[in-house]
PDB file of C-alpha atoms in Angstrom:
ATOM      1  CA  UNK R   1       1.637  83.328-131.404  1.00 53.00           C
ATOM      2  CA  UNK R   2       0.737  79.869-130.178  1.00 54.00           C
ATOM      3  CA  UNK R   3      -1.467  79.283-127.280  1.00 57.00           C
ATOM      4  CA  UNK R   4      -0.961  76.319-125.037  1.00 54.00           C
ATOM      5  CA  UNK R   5      -3.991  74.164-124.544  1.00 54.00           C
ATOM      6  CA  UNK R   6      -5.131  74.012-120.988  1.00 56.00           C
ATOM      7  CA  UNK R   7      -4.874  70.543-119.601  1.00 62.00           C
ATOM      8  CA  UNK R   8      -7.827  69.181-117.753  1.00 71.00           C
ATOM      9  CA  UNK R   9      -5.655  66.669-115.895  1.00 80.00           C
ATOM     10  CA  UNK R  10      -5.194  67.477-112.269  1.00 90.00           C
ATOM     11  CA  UNK R  11      -2.081  66.557-110.337  1.00 90.00           C
ATOM     12  CA  UNK R  12      -3.962  63.649-108.770  1.00 90.00           C
ATOM     13  CA  UNK R  13      -4.864  62.300-112.222  1.00 90.00           C
ATOM     14  CA  UNK R  14      -1.261  62.524-113.369  1.00 88.00           C
ATOM     15  CA  UNK R  15       0.015  60.850-110.201  1.00 87.00           C
ATOM     16  CA  UNK R  16      -2.530  58.048-110.571  1.00 89.00           C
ATOM     17  CA  UNK R  17      -1.462  57.494-114.180  1.00 88.00           C
ATOM     18  CA  UNK R  18       2.230  57.450-113.262  1.00 87.00           C
ATOM     19  CA  UNK R  19       1.688  54.957-110.447  1.00 88.00           C
ATOM     20  CA  UNK R  20      -0.513  52.784-112.648  1.00 88.00           C
ATOM     21  CA  UNK R  21       1.831  52.651-115.641  1.00 87.00           C
ATOM     22  CA  UNK R  22       5.201  53.278-114.009  1.00 87.00           C
ATOM     23  CA  UNK R  23       7.988  55.615-114.957  1.00 88.00           C
ATOM     24  CA  UNK R  24      11.645  54.754-115.500  1.00 87.00           C
ATOM     25  CA  UNK R  25      14.315  57.382-115.108  1.00 90.00           C
ATOM     26  CA  UNK R  26      17.801  56.292-116.104  1.00 90.00           C
ATOM     27  CA  UNK R  27      21.001  58.187-116.471  1.00 92.00           C
ATOM     28  CA  UNK R  28      24.723  58.195-115.983  1.00 92.00           C
ATOM     29  CA  UNK R  29      26.745  60.981-114.451  1.00 93.00           C
ATOM     30  CA  UNK R  30      30.483  61.014-114.876  1.00 93.00           C
ATOM     31  CA  UNK R  31      33.049  63.371-113.442  1.00 93.00           C
ATOM     32  CA  UNK R  32      36.423  63.447-115.164  1.00 92.00           C
ATOM     33  CA  UNK R  33      39.447  65.682-114.894  1.00 92.00           C
ATOM     34  CA  UNK R  34      41.962  65.687-117.732  1.00 91.00           C
ATOM     35  CA  UNK R  35      40.681  62.371-119.107  1.00 88.00           C
ATOM     36  CA  UNK R  36      40.865  60.743-115.670  1.00 90.00           C
ATOM     37  CA  UNK R  37      37.523  59.432-114.543  1.00 90.00           C
ATOM     38  CA  UNK R  38      37.017  60.326-110.912  1.00 93.00           C
ATOM     39  CA  UNK R  39      33.403  59.411-110.313  1.00 94.00           C
ATOM     40  CA  UNK R  40      30.625  57.605-112.161  1.00 93.00           C
ATOM     41  CA  UNK R  41      27.063  57.437-110.895  1.00 92.00           C
ATOM     42  CA  UNK R  42      24.558  55.187-112.610  1.00 92.00           C
ATOM     43  CA  UNK R  43      21.012  56.054-111.708  1.00 91.00           C
ATOM     44  CA  UNK R  44      18.105  53.705-112.386  1.00 90.00           C
ATOM     45  CA  UNK R  45      14.870  54.857-110.805  1.00 91.00           C
ATOM     46  CA  UNK R  46      11.521  53.143-111.236  1.00 90.00           C
ATOM     47  CA  UNK R  47       8.434  54.868-109.894  1.00 91.00           C
ATOM     48  CA  UNK R  48       5.197  52.885-109.758  1.00 90.00           C
ATOM     49  CA  UNK R  49       2.611  51.573-107.352  1.00 89.00           C
ATOM     50  CA  UNK R  50       3.382  48.375-105.460  1.00 85.00           C
ATOM     51  CA  UNK R  51       0.771  46.531-107.506  1.00 88.00           C
ATOM     52  CA  UNK R  52       2.299  47.664-110.804  1.00 88.00           C
ATOM     53  CA  UNK R  53       5.798  46.775-109.617  1.00 87.00           C
ATOM     54  CA  UNK R  54       4.595  43.337-108.514  1.00 87.00           C
ATOM     55  CA  UNK R  55       3.011  42.794-111.937  1.00 89.00           C
ATOM     56  CA  UNK R  56       6.398  43.604-113.469  1.00 86.00           C
ATOM     57  CA  UNK R  57       8.142  41.028-111.296  1.00 88.00           C
ATOM     58  CA  UNK R  58       9.559  43.265-108.584  1.00 85.00           C
ATOM     59  CA  UNK R  59       8.603  42.237-105.053  1.00 84.00           C
ATOM     60  CA  UNK R  60      11.770  42.628-103.013  1.00 82.00           C
ATOM     61  CA  UNK R  61       9.862  44.292-100.177  1.00 80.00           C
ATOM     62  CA  UNK R  62       7.850  41.132 -99.449  1.00 80.00           C
ATOM     63  CA  UNK R  63      10.976  39.386 -98.129  1.00 77.00           C
ATOM     64  CA  UNK R  64      12.547  42.403 -96.470  1.00 78.00           C
ATOM     65  CA  UNK R  65      11.944  42.329 -92.698  1.00 75.00           C
ATOM     66  CA  UNK R  66      11.926  46.111 -92.591  1.00 79.00           C
ATOM     67  CA  UNK R  67       8.873  46.307 -94.838  1.00 78.00           C
ATOM     68  CA  UNK R  68       7.086  43.019 -94.104  1.00 76.00           C
ATOM     69  CA  UNK R  69       6.253  41.839 -90.565  1.00 75.00           C
ATOM     70  CA  UNK R  70       5.770  38.269 -91.838  1.00 77.00           C
ATOM     71  CA  UNK R  71       9.254  38.254 -93.299  1.00 73.00           C
ATOM     72  CA  UNK R  72      10.573  39.368 -89.900  1.00 75.00           C
ATOM     73  CA  UNK R  73       8.800  36.446 -88.201  1.00 80.00           C
ATOM     74  CA  UNK R  74      10.173  34.011 -90.777  1.00 78.00           C
ATOM     75  CA  UNK R  75      13.681  35.374 -90.310  1.00 79.00           C
ATOM     76  CA  UNK R  76      13.322  35.095 -86.532  1.00 85.00           C
ATOM     77  CA  UNK R  77      12.016  31.505 -86.819  1.00 87.00           C
ATOM     78  CA  UNK R  78      14.982  30.617 -89.044  1.00 89.00           C
ATOM     79  CA  UNK R  79      17.408  32.097 -86.508  1.00 91.00           C
ATOM     80  CA  UNK R  80      15.756  30.171 -83.635  1.00 93.00           C
ATOM     81  CA  UNK R  81      15.951  26.951 -85.649  1.00 93.00           C
ATOM     82  CA  UNK R  82      19.631  27.616 -86.389  1.00 93.00           C
ATOM     83  CA  UNK R  83      20.383  28.229 -82.702  1.00 93.00           C
ATOM     84  CA  UNK R  84      18.454  25.108 -81.652  1.00 92.00           C
ATOM     85  CA  UNK R  85      20.464  23.062 -84.134  1.00 92.00           C
ATOM     86  CA  UNK R  86      23.679  24.235 -82.448  1.00 92.00           C
ATOM     87  CA  UNK R  87      22.563  23.027 -79.012  1.00 89.00           C
ATOM     88  CA  UNK R  88      23.633  19.540 -77.911  1.00 86.00           C
ATOM     89  CA  UNK R  89      20.973  16.839 -77.973  1.00 80.00           C
ATOM     90  CA  UNK R  90      19.215  16.267 -74.632  1.00 77.00           C
ATOM     91  CA  UNK R  91      20.877  13.527 -72.581  1.00 77.00           C
ATOM     92  CA  UNK R  92      17.611  11.972 -71.426  1.00 67.00           C
ATOM     93  CA  UNK R  93      18.311  12.568 -67.691  1.00 59.00           C
ATOM     94  CA  UNK R  94      15.016  14.257 -67.173  1.00 55.00           C
ATOM     95  CA  UNK R  95      16.315  17.723 -67.743  1.00 53.00           C
ATOM     96  CA  UNK R  96      14.152  19.761 -69.920  1.00 54.00           C
ATOM     97  CA  UNK R  97      15.070  22.905 -71.650  1.00 52.00           C
TER      98      UNK R  97
END
């Protein structure tokens, strides 16, 4: 009879380690009927802290307006500049926009 060693790691310790190092879960799921492939799901899941992900070269959230207020301002400024470029040049008659 073997006895399992009690782990001294708490859930918080394990979570901290996972976020610090990162975990990759990858897999493919295929559904076929009589050799006809109906559905294929490819799953690639990376779990890590934002700092760890950034160290690994992943920073998509920094340019996504949903996650970054600065990105939203930059996108808005780009849209304003695009709209201003579409407007005709002022005629110089004293009208100001």
